[in-house]
């Protein structure tokens, strides 16, 4: 479905991605783990062309695109099939939950307003916010705002959703409600790449796990192998430092 080959990215003299290879199959839920500064978010942003990679290739739905030389029309084509959920929601503060979900459909995709409204309401209901369609972001909790952002992503009917640390700004209770929505999407077969520090999610919801450090992939494999039979000593050290109890709402 999607793969990247030898993706490279530097910011000035700082080499952030050092030739990463990654393959994602339809229905995969890939958890991307690693310490801060390891390049996780940059990888995700380069894959969706929010940052311009310096080298490498993206293969998506059978077509190959060279990072750094991809045309704007091709980026637009790829983004028609993908969605991105940001760490800090990125909602329009002057628009209701429903308007935030429908804005991209109406403006970006030229969808008739009535059709967009119907899709938007279904998407908000899907994330448990059917009773919040007319609420503005400042009337919603952080968890509810992030669920609006997820509804906005789902409304575009993407082939893949990228999540950049979607719970990092939330307290534990609100984290649970967002992760539960993501768990439901996984059960429905949505393909997802998730940069996260939530080890319970990585262990019980994702089917593949990647550990990054210093711009490179240290280890990748099935979730079971990663947590139960890690191959690399760096992986074992990372797990010793980070593994705790699995949140009840994720293990259900």
Tab-separated table of C-alpha atoms in Angstrom:
chain	number	residue	atom	x	y	z
A	1	UNK	CA	0.000	0.000	0.000
A	2	UNK	CA	2.628	2.518	1.116
A	3	UNK	CA	6.367	2.436	1.581
A	4	UNK	CA	9.276	4.814	1.848
A	5	UNK	CA	12.820	4.093	0.767
A	6	UNK	CA	15.953	5.805	2.028
A	7	UNK	CA	14.122	8.912	3.261
A	8	UNK	CA	16.556	11.626	4.359
A	9	UNK	CA	16.012	15.008	5.965
A	10	UNK	CA	18.329	17.639	7.432
A	11	UNK	CA	17.705	20.994	9.027
A	12	UNK	CA	20.879	22.866	8.230
A	13	UNK	CA	23.776	20.833	9.595
A	14	UNK	CA	21.450	18.666	11.708
A	15	UNK	CA	20.685	15.338	10.033
A	16	UNK	CA	17.265	14.316	11.343
A	17	UNK	CA	16.386	11.338	9.117
A	18	UNK	CA	19.261	9.117	8.005
A	19	UNK	CA	17.956	6.877	5.269
A	20	UNK	CA	14.815	5.241	6.648
A	21	UNK	CA	12.948	2.381	4.950
A	22	UNK	CA	9.372	1.621	5.977
A	23	UNK	CA	6.535	-0.467	4.538
A	24	UNK	CA	2.865	-0.243	5.495
A	25	UNK	CA	0.183	-2.682	4.377
A	26	UNK	CA	-3.540	-1.971	4.207
A	27	UNK	CA	-5.091	-2.296	7.662
A	28	UNK	CA	-1.797	-1.925	9.513
A	29	UNK	CA	-1.692	0.092	12.731
A	30	UNK	CA	1.952	1.085	13.087
A	31	UNK	CA	3.135	2.583	16.366
A	32	UNK	CA	6.265	4.712	16.020
A	33	UNK	CA	8.138	4.908	19.317
A	34	UNK	CA	11.357	6.517	20.443
A	35	UNK	CA	12.894	9.197	22.634
A	36	UNK	CA	12.300	12.886	21.964
A	37	UNK	CA	14.401	14.145	19.088
A	38	UNK	CA	14.656	10.776	17.373
A	39	UNK	CA	12.946	12.012	14.177
A	40	UNK	CA	9.500	10.435	14.633
A	41	UNK	CA	7.422	13.527	13.884
A	42	UNK	CA	9.711	14.614	11.058
A	43	UNK	CA	9.258	11.205	9.430
A	44	UNK	CA	5.487	11.508	9.589
A	45	UNK	CA	5.498	15.097	8.292
A	46	UNK	CA	7.797	14.214	5.405
A	47	UNK	CA	5.600	11.278	4.432
A	48	UNK	CA	2.634	13.639	4.111
A	49	UNK	CA	4.726	16.439	2.558
A	50	UNK	CA	4.256	18.836	5.456
A	51	UNK	CA	8.065	18.899	5.423
A	52	UNK	CA	10.170	18.504	2.304
A	53	UNK	CA	12.483	15.506	2.547
A	54	UNK	CA	15.914	15.867	0.976
A	55	UNK	CA	16.031	12.414	-0.582
A	56	UNK	CA	14.350	9.075	-0.929
A	57	UNK	CA	11.164	7.767	-2.499
A	58	UNK	CA	7.528	7.313	-1.531
A	59	UNK	CA	5.596	4.469	-3.114
A	60	UNK	CA	1.855	4.856	-2.644
A	61	UNK	CA	-0.911	2.888	-4.356
A	62	UNK	CA	1.543	1.585	-6.932
A	63	UNK	CA	3.029	4.947	-7.916
A	64	UNK	CA	6.524	6.162	-7.050
A	65	UNK	CA	7.303	9.743	-6.038
A	66	UNK	CA	10.799	11.144	-5.496
A	67	UNK	CA	11.023	13.165	-2.287
A	68	UNK	CA	12.319	16.657	-2.984
A	69	UNK	CA	11.155	16.575	-6.616
A	70	UNK	CA	7.479	15.770	-6.274
A	71	UNK	CA	5.039	18.078	-8.081
A	72	UNK	CA	2.370	20.026	-6.222
A	73	UNK	CA	-0.344	18.243	-8.173
A	74	UNK	CA	1.016	14.896	-6.984
A	75	UNK	CA	1.089	16.113	-3.368
A	76	UNK	CA	-2.545	17.188	-3.734
A	77	UNK	CA	-3.388	13.772	-5.211
A	78	UNK	CA	-1.728	11.954	-2.306
A	79	UNK	CA	-3.434	14.152	0.268
A	80	UNK	CA	-6.810	13.279	-1.237
A	81	UNK	CA	-6.147	9.770	0.107
A	82	UNK	CA	-4.534	10.630	3.459
A	83	UNK	CA	-5.344	12.570	6.609
A	84	UNK	CA	-3.227	14.003	9.424
A	85	UNK	CA	-4.179	14.406	13.086
A	86	UNK	CA	-1.967	16.930	14.833
A	87	UNK	CA	-0.711	17.014	18.390
A	88	UNK	CA	-2.476	20.304	19.165
A	89	UNK	CA	-5.767	19.754	17.303
A	90	UNK	CA	-5.346	22.602	14.724
A	91	UNK	CA	-9.027	23.541	14.885
A	92	UNK	CA	-10.505	26.829	13.715
A	93	UNK	CA	-11.443	28.580	16.954
A	94	UNK	CA	-14.171	30.651	15.278
A	95	UNK	CA	-15.945	27.634	13.794
A	96	UNK	CA	-18.165	24.999	15.391
A	97	UNK	CA	-17.198	21.358	15.619
A	98	UNK	CA	-19.299	20.600	12.554
A	99	UNK	CA	-17.843	23.514	10.601
A	100	UNK	CA	-14.329	22.354	11.459
A	101	UNK	CA	-15.136	18.922	10.052
A	102	UNK	CA	-16.863	20.183	6.901
A	103	UNK	CA	-14.540	23.073	5.996
A	104	UNK	CA	-12.060	20.918	4.083
A	105	UNK	CA	-14.831	19.023	2.307
A	106	UNK	CA	-16.575	22.187	1.119
A	107	UNK	CA	-13.562	24.393	0.375
A	108	UNK	CA	-10.872	21.858	-0.451
A	109	UNK	CA	-12.936	19.192	-2.193
A	110	UNK	CA	-15.739	21.396	-3.544
A	111	UNK	CA	-18.368	19.145	-2.001
A	112	UNK	CA	-21.955	20.448	-1.848
A	113	UNK	CA	-22.646	21.862	1.608
A	114	UNK	CA	-25.607	19.590	2.328
A	115	UNK	CA	-23.558	16.494	1.534
A	116	UNK	CA	-20.637	17.744	3.621
A	117	UNK	CA	-22.943	18.448	6.560
A	118	UNK	CA	-24.354	14.925	6.423
A	119	UNK	CA	-20.865	13.394	6.321
A	120	UNK	CA	-19.661	15.718	9.083
A	121	UNK	CA	-22.484	14.781	11.424
A	122	UNK	CA	-21.847	11.082	10.863
A	123	UNK	CA	-18.133	11.562	11.530
A	124	UNK	CA	-18.798	13.427	14.781
A	125	UNK	CA	-21.258	10.749	15.864
A	126	UNK	CA	-18.591	8.137	15.137
A	127	UNK	CA	-16.248	9.760	17.673
A	128	UNK	CA	-19.011	10.200	20.272
A	129	UNK	CA	-19.746	13.888	19.673
A	130	UNK	CA	-23.188	13.819	18.075
A	131	UNK	CA	-24.393	16.207	20.801
A	132	UNK	CA	-21.519	18.666	20.274
A	133	UNK	CA	-21.909	19.583	16.606
A	134	UNK	CA	-22.687	23.242	17.362
A	135	UNK	CA	-20.059	23.705	20.073
A	136	UNK	CA	-16.992	25.870	19.505
A	137	UNK	CA	-13.514	24.603	20.458
A	138	UNK	CA	-13.371	26.723	23.619
A	139	UNK	CA	-16.564	24.989	24.775
A	140	UNK	CA	-14.953	21.552	24.434
A	141	UNK	CA	-12.421	19.685	26.538
A	142	UNK	CA	-9.029	18.860	25.068
A	143	UNK	CA	-10.121	15.289	24.492
A	144	UNK	CA	-13.266	16.441	22.706
A	145	UNK	CA	-11.252	18.823	20.537
A	146	UNK	CA	-8.930	16.003	19.522
A	147	UNK	CA	-11.932	13.838	18.716
A	148	UNK	CA	-13.212	16.643	16.452
A	149	UNK	CA	-9.820	16.552	14.744
A	150	UNK	CA	-10.146	12.784	14.292
A	151	UNK	CA	-13.682	13.234	12.926
A	152	UNK	CA	-12.294	15.780	10.448
A	153	UNK	CA	-9.770	13.178	9.306
A	154	UNK	CA	-12.330	10.358	9.074
A	155	UNK	CA	-14.762	12.550	7.111
A	156	UNK	CA	-12.378	12.658	4.152
A	157	UNK	CA	-12.596	8.845	3.828
A	158	UNK	CA	-8.804	8.443	3.749
A	159	UNK	CA	-6.828	5.325	2.944
A	160	UNK	CA	-4.426	6.133	5.766
A	161	UNK	CA	-4.396	8.458	8.779
A	162	UNK	CA	-1.208	9.847	10.303
A	163	UNK	CA	-1.357	10.642	14.023
A	164	UNK	CA	1.360	12.836	15.533
A	165	UNK	CA	1.345	12.208	19.299
A	166	UNK	CA	-2.433	12.743	19.463
A	167	UNK	CA	-2.645	12.439	23.271
A	168	UNK	CA	0.496	14.271	24.371
A	169	UNK	CA	-1.408	17.436	25.328
A	170	UNK	CA	-4.066	15.573	27.330
A	171	UNK	CA	-4.383	14.437	30.924
A	172	UNK	CA	-4.821	10.676	31.542
A	173	UNK	CA	-8.631	10.684	31.644
A	174	UNK	CA	-8.950	12.544	28.339
A	175	UNK	CA	-6.187	10.421	26.832
A	176	UNK	CA	-8.342	7.347	27.384
A	177	UNK	CA	-11.293	8.693	25.407
A	178	UNK	CA	-9.110	9.600	22.416
A	179	UNK	CA	-7.297	6.255	22.429
A	180	UNK	CA	-10.637	4.445	22.595
A	181	UNK	CA	-11.730	6.178	19.384
A	182	UNK	CA	-8.453	5.183	17.742
A	183	UNK	CA	-8.894	1.611	18.959
A	184	UNK	CA	-12.339	1.521	17.308
A	185	UNK	CA	-10.871	2.791	14.025
A	186	UNK	CA	-8.247	0.057	14.185
A	187	UNK	CA	-10.940	-2.584	14.686
A	188	UNK	CA	-12.699	-1.280	11.578
A	189	UNK	CA	-9.542	-1.759	9.529
A	190	UNK	CA	-8.326	1.827	9.207
A	191	UNK	CA	-4.657	2.014	8.263
A	192	UNK	CA	-2.833	4.241	10.757
A	193	UNK	CA	0.679	5.445	11.489
A	194	UNK	CA	0.826	6.682	15.071
A	195	UNK	CA	3.711	8.547	16.685
A	196	UNK	CA	3.039	7.934	20.357
A	197	UNK	CA	4.413	7.537	23.862
A	198	UNK	CA	1.409	5.410	24.851
A	199	UNK	CA	2.942	1.999	25.386
A	200	UNK	CA	-0.392	0.343	26.162
A	201	UNK	CA	-1.761	1.450	22.799
A	202	UNK	CA	1.375	0.291	21.004
A	203	UNK	CA	1.214	-3.118	22.660
A	204	UNK	CA	-2.492	-3.900	22.431
A	205	UNK	CA	-3.837	-1.968	19.433
A	206	UNK	CA	-1.017	-1.684	16.908
A	207	UNK	CA	0.080	-4.735	14.930
A	208	UNK	CA	3.504	-3.297	14.058
A	209	UNK	CA	5.960	-1.270	16.130
A	210	UNK	CA	8.949	0.814	15.107
A	211	UNK	CA	11.591	2.139	17.484
A	212	UNK	CA	13.503	5.184	16.270
A	213	UNK	CA	16.588	6.875	17.660
A	214	UNK	CA	18.949	9.455	16.204
A	215	UNK	CA	17.156	9.541	12.849
A	216	UNK	CA	17.307	5.786	12.286
A	217	UNK	CA	15.069	2.779	12.869
A	218	UNK	CA	16.607	0.688	15.636
A	219	UNK	CA	14.089	-2.139	15.469
A	220	UNK	CA	10.782	-2.897	13.779
A	221	UNK	CA	8.483	-5.871	13.753
A	222	UNK	CA	5.181	-7.217	14.968
A	223	UNK	CA	3.904	-5.813	18.245
A	224	UNK	CA	4.190	-9.227	19.882
A	225	UNK	CA	7.802	-9.709	18.809
A	226	UNK	CA	8.753	-6.155	19.703
A	227	UNK	CA	7.449	-6.375	23.260
A	228	UNK	CA	8.009	-10.050	23.982
A	229	UNK	CA	11.156	-10.857	21.972
A	230	UNK	CA	13.072	-7.656	21.215
A	231	UNK	CA	16.239	-8.295	19.226
A	232	UNK	CA	18.268	-5.207	20.033
A	233	UNK	CA	19.740	-4.258	23.395
A	234	UNK	CA	18.682	-0.643	22.778
A	235	UNK	CA	15.093	-1.850	22.417
A	236	UNK	CA	15.306	-3.802	25.659
A	237	UNK	CA	16.690	-0.741	27.445
A	238	UNK	CA	13.900	1.437	25.999
A	239	UNK	CA	11.247	-1.019	27.177
A	240	UNK	CA	12.728	-1.212	30.668
A	241	UNK	CA	12.480	2.567	30.925
A	242	UNK	CA	9.029	3.010	29.445
A	243	UNK	CA	6.871	-0.041	30.084
A	244	UNK	CA	4.251	0.405	32.753
A	245	UNK	CA	0.718	-0.711	33.314
A	246	UNK	CA	-1.567	-0.913	30.322
A	247	UNK	CA	-4.524	1.489	30.672
A	248	UNK	CA	-7.713	-0.436	31.287
A	249	UNK	CA	-9.627	1.401	28.561
A	250	UNK	CA	-7.089	0.256	25.960
A	251	UNK	CA	-6.819	-3.359	27.043
A	252	UNK	CA	-10.544	-4.017	26.706
